Coordinates of C-alpha atoms (C1' of nucleotides) in Angstrom, one line a residue:
Chain A
M1 CA 116.0 68.5 89.0
A2 CA 114.3 69.7 86.0
R3 CA 117.3 70.3 82.6
R4 CA 117.0 72.7 80.3
S5 CA 115.0 72.5 77.8
D6 CA 112.3 70.0 79.7
H7 CA 110.3 73.3 80.1
S8 CA 109.7 77.1 77.3
R9 CA 109.5 80.1 79.7
E10 CA 106.7 80.5 78.7
E11 CA 105.9 77.3 80.7
I12 CA 108.4 77.7 83.7
K13 CA 106.2 81.3 84.0
E14 CA 102.8 79.9 84.5
M15 CA 104.1 76.7 86.5
A16 CA 105.5 79.2 88.7
L17 CA 101.7 81.5 88.8
I18 CA 100.2 78.9 89.2
A19 CA 102.6 78.2 92.3
A20 CA 102.5 81.2 93.9
E21 CA 98.8 81.0 94.1
K22 CA 98.0 78.6 95.6
M23 CA 100.8 79.6 98.2
I24 CA 98.4 82.7 98.3
L25 CA 95.8 81.0 99.0
E26 CA 96.7 78.8 102.0
K27 CA 98.8 81.5 103.5
G28 CA 98.0 85.1 101.8
L29 CA 101.1 87.3 100.6
S30 CA 103.4 85.8 103.7
G31 CA 102.8 82.3 102.9
L32 CA 105.2 82.9 98.9
S33 CA 108.4 83.8 99.0
A34 CA 110.8 82.9 95.8
R35 CA 112.1 80.1 97.3
K36 CA 109.4 78.1 98.2
V37 CA 107.7 78.5 94.5
A38 CA 110.9 77.5 92.8
Q39 CA 111.8 74.2 94.6
A40 CA 107.0 73.7 93.6
I41 CA 108.2 73.6 90.0
G42 CA 111.5 71.8 91.2
Y43 CA 113.4 74.3 89.8
T44 CA 115.9 76.5 91.8
V45 CA 115.7 80.5 93.3
G46 CA 118.5 81.4 90.2
T47 CA 115.9 80.2 87.4
L48 CA 112.9 82.0 88.7
Y49 CA 114.8 85.1 88.7
L50 CA 115.3 85.0 84.6
I51 CA 111.7 85.1 84.2
F52 CA 111.4 87.4 86.7
K53 CA 113.1 91.0 87.5
N54 CA 112.0 90.0 91.6
L55 CA 109.0 88.5 94.0
D56 CA 107.4 92.1 93.5
D57 CA 107.5 91.1 89.4
L58 CA 105.6 87.7 90.3
I59 CA 103.3 89.4 92.8
L60 CA 101.7 92.4 90.4
H61 CA 101.8 89.4 87.5
V62 CA 99.5 87.3 89.2
N63 CA 97.5 90.6 90.9
A64 CA 97.0 90.7 86.8
R65 CA 95.6 87.1 87.0
T66 CA 93.1 87.9 89.6
L67 CA 92.0 91.3 87.4
D68 CA 91.6 88.8 84.4
R69 CA 89.5 86.5 86.9
L70 CA 87.7 88.8 88.2
Y71 CA 86.6 90.9 85.4
Q72 CA 86.0 87.8 83.8
K73 CA 83.1 87.7 86.3
M74 CA 81.8 91.1 85.7
T75 CA 81.3 90.3 81.9
A76 CA 79.7 86.5 82.6
D77 CA 76.6 86.7 81.0
K78 CA 73.4 86.8 84.1
P79 CA 69.9 87.4 83.5
L80 CA 69.3 90.7 81.9
P81 CA 68.9 93.2 84.5
S82 CA 66.0 95.2 84.1
D83 CA 67.3 98.1 83.7
S84 CA 71.6 99.8 83.7
Q85 CA 70.4 100.7 87.0
N86 CA 70.3 97.2 88.5
A87 CA 73.0 96.3 85.4
L88 CA 75.0 99.1 87.9
L89 CA 74.1 97.2 91.9
Q90 CA 74.4 93.7 89.9
L91 CA 78.1 94.5 88.9
A92 CA 78.9 95.6 92.8
Q93 CA 78.0 92.7 93.7
T94 CA 79.8 90.6 91.2
Y95 CA 82.3 92.1 92.8
I96 CA 81.5 92.1 97.1
S97 CA 81.5 88.6 96.1
F98 CA 84.4 88.2 94.3
A99 CA 86.3 90.0 97.6
D100 CA 84.1 87.5 99.4
E101 CA 85.8 84.3 97.9
E102 CA 89.3 85.2 97.0
S103 CA 90.0 87.7 99.4
Q104 CA 93.3 86.1 100.1
R105 CA 93.9 86.5 95.9
W106 CA 92.1 90.0 96.2
K107 CA 93.6 91.4 99.0
I108 CA 96.9 91.5 97.9
V109 CA 96.3 93.2 94.6
F110 CA 95.9 96.5 97.0
E111 CA 98.5 95.1 99.6
H112 CA 101.3 95.0 96.9
H113 CA 102.7 98.6 96.5
S114 CA 105.0 97.6 93.7
E115 CA 108.6 100.1 94.1
E116 CA 108.1 100.5 90.3
E117 CA 107.8 104.2 89.1
H118 CA 105.4 103.5 86.7
T119 CA 103.2 100.7 87.0
P120 CA 103.5 98.9 84.0
N121 CA 100.7 99.4 81.0
W122 CA 100.0 95.6 80.3
Y123 CA 98.4 95.8 84.2
M124 CA 96.8 99.6 83.7
E125 CA 94.5 98.3 81.1
R126 CA 93.6 95.9 82.9
V127 CA 92.4 98.1 85.5
T128 CA 91.1 100.5 83.2
R129 CA 88.6 97.7 81.2
M130 CA 86.5 97.5 84.8
F131 CA 85.5 101.1 85.3
T132 CA 84.4 100.6 81.5
Q133 CA 82.3 98.1 81.9
V134 CA 80.9 100.9 84.8
E135 CA 81.1 103.3 83.0
K136 CA 79.1 101.7 80.1
H137 CA 75.6 101.9 82.2
L138 CA 76.6 105.1 83.5
Q139 CA 76.2 106.4 80.1
A140 CA 73.0 103.6 79.5
L141 CA 71.4 105.7 82.6
A142 CA 72.3 109.2 81.8
P143 CA 72.8 110.4 78.8
H144 CA 72.3 114.2 78.8
K145 CA 76.3 113.7 80.7
S146 CA 79.2 114.7 79.5
A147 CA 82.6 112.1 79.0
V148 CA 83.7 113.7 81.5
E149 CA 81.3 113.7 84.2
I150 CA 80.7 109.6 83.6
K151 CA 84.4 109.3 84.1
N152 CA 83.7 110.9 87.3
A153 CA 80.7 109.2 88.4
A154 CA 82.2 106.1 87.5
R155 CA 85.1 106.3 89.7
A156 CA 84.1 107.4 92.7
I157 CA 80.9 104.8 92.2
W158 CA 83.7 102.1 92.0
G159 CA 85.8 104.1 94.8
G160 CA 82.6 103.6 97.1
V161 CA 82.5 99.8 96.5
H162 CA 85.5 99.5 96.7
G163 CA 86.2 101.5 100.4
I164 CA 82.9 99.1 101.6
C165 CA 84.5 96.2 100.5
I166 CA 88.4 96.8 101.9
L167 CA 87.3 99.1 104.8
A168 CA 85.2 95.2 106.1
I169 CA 87.4 92.9 105.0
T170 CA 89.9 94.8 107.2
G171 CA 88.0 95.0 110.0
N172 CA 88.1 99.1 109.4
L173 CA 84.3 99.3 109.0
G174 CA 82.7 97.3 112.3
V175 CA 80.6 95.5 110.8
A176 CA 80.4 91.3 109.4
G177 CA 79.0 89.4 106.9
V178 CA 78.9 89.9 102.7
E179 CA 75.1 90.8 103.4
S180 CA 75.9 94.2 105.5
V181 CA 78.5 94.8 102.5
D182 CA 76.0 94.3 100.1
D183 CA 73.6 96.3 101.5
L184 CA 76.1 99.1 102.2
T185 CA 76.9 99.2 98.6
Q186 CA 72.7 98.9 97.3
S187 CA 72.6 101.8 99.5
L188 CA 75.7 104.3 98.3
I189 CA 74.6 103.5 94.8
S190 CA 71.0 104.3 94.3
N191 CA 71.3 107.4 96.5
Y192 CA 74.0 108.1 94.3
L193 CA 72.3 107.5 91.3
K194 CA 69.2 109.9 92.4
G195 CA 71.9 112.6 93.2
F196 CA 73.6 112.1 89.9
T197 CA 70.8 112.0 87.8
S198 CA 68.4 114.2 88.6
N199 CA 70.6 117.5 87.5
Chain B
M1 CA 124.2 98.7 125.2
A2 CA 121.4 100.4 128.1
R3 CA 121.4 98.8 131.3
R4 CA 118.3 97.7 133.2
S5 CA 116.4 100.4 134.8
D6 CA 118.2 103.0 131.6
H7 CA 114.7 103.0 130.7
S8 CA 111.1 101.4 132.0
R9 CA 109.1 99.8 130.2
E10 CA 106.5 103.0 128.9
E11 CA 109.6 104.2 127.9
I12 CA 111.1 102.2 125.6
K13 CA 107.4 101.1 124.0
E14 CA 107.8 104.7 123.1
M15 CA 111.4 105.0 121.8
A16 CA 110.7 101.6 119.8
L17 CA 107.1 103.2 118.3
I18 CA 109.2 106.5 117.2
A19 CA 111.8 105.1 115.4
A20 CA 109.2 102.3 113.5
E21 CA 107.7 105.6 112.6
K22 CA 110.9 106.7 110.8
M23 CA 111.3 103.9 109.1
I24 CA 108.1 103.6 107.8
L25 CA 108.4 107.4 106.4
E26 CA 111.5 106.9 105.0
K27 CA 110.7 103.2 103.1
G28 CA 107.7 102.2 103.4
L29 CA 106.7 99.4 105.3
S30 CA 109.5 97.1 104.1
G31 CA 112.1 98.6 105.9
L32 CA 110.8 98.2 109.2
S33 CA 112.5 95.0 110.6
A34 CA 112.7 94.4 114.8
R35 CA 116.2 94.7 114.1
K36 CA 116.4 97.7 112.8
V37 CA 114.0 98.5 115.5
A38 CA 116.5 97.4 118.0
Q39 CA 119.4 98.5 117.1
A40 CA 117.9 101.9 116.6
I41 CA 116.7 102.4 120.6
G42 CA 120.0 100.9 122.0
Y43 CA 118.7 97.7 122.9
T44 CA 118.8 94.7 121.8
V45 CA 115.8 92.5 119.7
G46 CA 115.3 90.3 122.9
T47 CA 114.3 93.5 124.3
L48 CA 111.4 94.8 122.1
Y49 CA 109.4 91.1 122.4
L50 CA 109.6 91.5 126.1
I51 CA 107.1 95.1 124.9
F52 CA 105.4 93.5 122.0
K53 CA 103.9 90.4 121.3
N54 CA 105.5 89.7 117.7
L55 CA 106.0 92.6 115.1
D56 CA 102.6 92.6 114.1
D57 CA 102.0 93.3 117.3
L58 CA 104.9 96.4 116.7
I59 CA 102.6 97.7 113.4
L60 CA 98.8 97.6 115.3
H61 CA 100.8 100.0 118.5
V62 CA 102.0 102.1 114.6
N63 CA 98.6 102.2 113.7
A64 CA 96.6 103.1 116.3
R65 CA 99.1 105.9 116.6
T66 CA 98.2 106.8 112.9
L67 CA 94.4 106.4 113.4
D68 CA 94.9 109.3 116.4
R69 CA 96.7 111.7 114.5
L70 CA 93.6 111.9 111.8
Y71 CA 91.2 111.4 114.7
Q72 CA 93.1 114.3 115.7
K73 CA 92.8 116.6 112.3
M74 CA 89.5 115.3 112.3
T75 CA 88.4 116.7 115.7
A76 CA 90.5 119.9 115.4
D77 CA 88.6 123.5 115.5
K78 CA 88.5 125.2 111.3
P79 CA 86.3 128.0 110.7
L80 CA 82.9 126.9 111.8
P81 CA 80.9 125.3 108.0
S82 CA 77.7 126.8 107.3
D83 CA 76.4 123.7 107.7
S84 CA 75.8 120.1 108.2
Q85 CA 77.3 119.3 104.8
N86 CA 79.5 121.4 104.7
A87 CA 80.7 120.2 107.7
L88 CA 81.1 116.4 106.0
L89 CA 82.2 117.8 103.1
Q90 CA 85.5 119.5 105.0
L91 CA 85.7 116.0 107.5
A92 CA 86.1 114.4 104.4
Q93 CA 88.8 116.7 102.9
T94 CA 90.7 116.5 106.3
Y95 CA 90.2 112.4 105.6
I96 CA 92.1 112.8 102.2
S97 CA 94.8 115.8 102.9
F98 CA 95.9 113.4 105.6
A99 CA 95.7 110.5 103.7
D100 CA 97.6 112.8 101.2
E101 CA 100.8 114.0 102.8
E102 CA 100.9 110.8 105.5
S103 CA 100.6 108.1 103.2
Q104 CA 103.2 106.3 104.5
R105 CA 102.2 105.9 107.4
W106 CA 98.4 105.8 106.1
K107 CA 98.7 103.2 103.5
I108 CA 100.1 100.9 106.8
V109 CA 96.6 101.0 108.2
F110 CA 95.0 99.0 105.5
E111 CA 98.5 97.3 104.3
H112 CA 98.7 95.6 108.0
H113 CA 96.1 92.6 108.1
S114 CA 97.1 91.0 111.7
E115 CA 97.0 87.6 111.7
E116 CA 95.2 87.8 115.2
E117 CA 91.8 86.4 114.8
H118 CA 90.4 89.3 116.7
T119 CA 91.3 92.7 116.6
P120 CA 91.7 94.2 119.9
N121 CA 89.5 96.2 122.0
W122 CA 91.6 99.3 121.6
Y123 CA 92.4 99.8 118.3
M124 CA 88.5 99.3 117.5
E125 CA 87.7 101.5 119.9
R126 CA 89.7 104.2 117.8
V127 CA 88.2 102.7 114.4
T128 CA 84.7 103.4 116.2
R129 CA 85.2 107.0 117.6
M130 CA 86.0 108.3 113.9
F131 CA 82.8 106.7 112.4
T132 CA 80.7 108.8 115.4
Q133 CA 82.5 112.4 113.7
V134 CA 80.7 111.0 110.3
E135 CA 77.0 110.0 112.2
K136 CA 76.8 113.5 113.8
H137 CA 76.4 115.5 111.5
L138 CA 74.4 113.0 109.3
Q139 CA 72.3 112.8 112.7
A140 CA 71.7 116.4 112.0
L141 CA 70.8 117.0 108.8
A142 CA 68.6 114.1 108.3
P143 CA 67.1 114.7 111.7
H144 CA 64.3 111.3 110.8
K145 CA 65.9 109.2 109.6
S146 CA 67.4 106.4 112.8
A147 CA 70.0 105.5 114.5
V148 CA 70.5 102.4 112.3
E149 CA 70.1 104.4 108.9
I150 CA 72.2 106.9 110.4
K151 CA 74.6 104.4 110.9
N152 CA 74.2 102.5 108.0
A153 CA 74.8 105.3 105.9
A154 CA 77.6 106.9 107.8
R155 CA 79.9 103.1 107.0
A156 CA 79.3 103.9 103.5
I157 CA 79.9 107.8 102.8
W158 CA 83.1 107.1 104.9
G159 CA 83.8 103.6 102.9
G160 CA 83.0 105.8 99.7
V161 CA 85.6 108.5 100.4
H162 CA 88.6 106.3 101.9
G163 CA 87.8 103.6 98.3
I164 CA 88.9 107.2 96.2
C165 CA 91.7 107.3 98.5
I166 CA 92.8 104.0 98.3
L167 CA 92.4 103.1 94.6
A168 CA 93.9 107.0 94.0
I169 CA 96.7 106.4 96.3
T170 CA 97.5 102.6 95.1
G171 CA 97.4 104.0 91.3
N172 CA 94.3 101.9 91.0
L173 CA 91.9 104.8 90.1
G174 CA 93.9 105.8 87.2
V175 CA 93.1 109.7 88.3
A176 CA 96.8 111.8 89.5
G177 CA 96.0 115.1 92.4
V178 CA 94.7 115.8 95.2
E179 CA 92.2 118.1 93.9
S180 CA 90.5 115.0 91.3
V181 CA 91.0 113.0 94.2
D182 CA 88.8 115.9 96.4
D183 CA 86.6 116.5 92.8
L184 CA 85.1 113.1 92.7
T185 CA 84.3 113.0 97.1
Q186 CA 82.3 116.2 97.0
S187 CA 80.2 113.8 93.8
L188 CA 80.1 111.2 96.0
I189 CA 79.0 112.7 99.3
S190 CA 76.9 115.2 97.6
N191 CA 74.7 113.2 95.4
Y192 CA 74.9 110.2 98.4
L193 CA 73.2 113.2 100.7
K194 CA 70.6 114.2 98.2
G195 CA 69.6 111.1 98.0
F196 CA 70.0 110.1 101.7
T197 CA 67.8 112.8 102.5
S198 CA 64.6 112.7 100.1
N199 CA 63.3 109.5 101.4
Chain C
dA1 C1' 114.5 91.4 137.1
dC2 C1' 116.0 93.0 133.1
dC3 C1' 118.3 92.3 129.0
dT4 C1' 121.8 90.2 126.4
dG5 C1' 123.4 87.4 122.6
dA6 C1' 124.0 83.5 120.1
dA7 C1' 121.0 79.5 117.8
dC8 C1' 117.1 78.2 114.5
dA9 C1' 115.0 78.3 110.7
dC10 C1' 113.7 81.0 107.3
dC11 C1' 114.6 85.4 103.7
dG12 C1' 115.4 87.9 98.3
dT13 C1' 118.9 88.6 94.8
dT14 C1' 123.5 87.8 92.2
dC15 C1' 126.4 85.3 89.4
dA16 C1' 130.9 81.8 89.0
dA17 C1' 130.4 77.6 87.1
dG18 C1' 128.8 73.4 85.7
dT19 C1' 126.4 70.9 81.8
Chain D
dA1 C1' 122.1 78.4 76.0
dC2 C1' 120.4 77.2 80.3
dC3 C1' 120.2 75.9 84.5
dT4 C1' 122.4 75.0 89.1
dG5 C1' 124.8 75.8 94.2
dA6 C1' 126.7 78.9 97.1
dA7 C1' 127.6 82.8 98.9
dC8 C1' 126.0 87.8 100.7
dA9 C1' 123.2 90.1 103.6
dC10 C1' 119.4 90.8 105.8
dC11 C1' 115.1 88.1 108.0
dG12 C1' 111.4 87.0 112.9
dT13 C1' 111.3 84.7 117.3
dT14 C1' 113.0 81.9 121.1
dC15 C1' 115.3 81.4 125.6
dA16 C1' 119.3 79.7 128.1
dA17 C1' 122.7 82.8 130.2
dG18 C1' 125.2 86.5 132.5
dT19 C1' 124.6 90.6 135.7

DNA sequence: ACCTGAACACCGTTCAAGT
DNA sequence: ACCTGAACACCGTTCAAGT
């Protein structure tokens, strides 16, 4: 049994999140339990509740890390796309492959509706950050549009990409394979942009 | 305690689903438990397992009923729209208000990923049925397109509408209110259609 | 034949008591 | 100060036994 001062609060937090991610990877959200996390890191459940408000809070932290990973992939250096439209398509593709490759991790971001009234700011910032990436390319593509129009277009497009992804993963789309998802997304974005930039 | 032959299998099933829906309406998926459903209908848990394979199966049946309700709203007689584009926008609006008004019920359709390898046919049919509605109007709008093109466009659009909805409801969109969701959807559909019908 | 009741192996969360 | 251990009030699922 671990004794006090074996690890700092931060160390325990980190260990717990890593253990939780491993369980989620293996068996999804239903494979996760506070007791199992505690056991995996060599502490009792009680200790976990000194660090996280509850299991929901722990999951929220896992989700924040998932958003971090995705953001990293979205901002990683890639062969420079020929134009902003291709940059957007590439962003979408990154999103789709992330959802595909890390589907267990990714699903939970939307499966888990925190009981809290108000999603904490440190979490919301991670969401906003992703939209900013999309807005950047949209602005370059349609310089005559207002900030509000760009903001809305980013949300429409990104919502669209996300919707196709999640319907595919939950089996509610009636298609199979990453390629189909890719095709649908390409179609969605390029047709949308044709309309968006023409007025 | 209920005794045998008090109710038929079908009656018990119906009672259980109604009780489950009530719990979901009040406290979401986490407010649902097999034991509570059993108690609510005056039978023991054991009986529930004679009728449903497990709790997942029960939830799948609840979801099928949710899809039925939505489908009914989507096919209900409305003031006839002036054209197919407006018909599509109206379908989307129906979807959005359903997601808004019955959000607890609706969320679960996508929260719940059945452990089964293969989603049963009776469930998939209810999903396909909705896409058929969208395809109908798309076909009228773009008669020169092939069946495959129509099918994909329907999935792209509907995925898009869905994505905006679910991001809004899970607080991952950074906007609030049904109106914003409506606006984003209108923008998504009309811009997409402009591109789709022009080639 | 239909249903129960009790068992099994788990949960999340709290908190007095130990070191 | 930090952590434990045991308690409380729950779970899903199974299945021998009762009527």
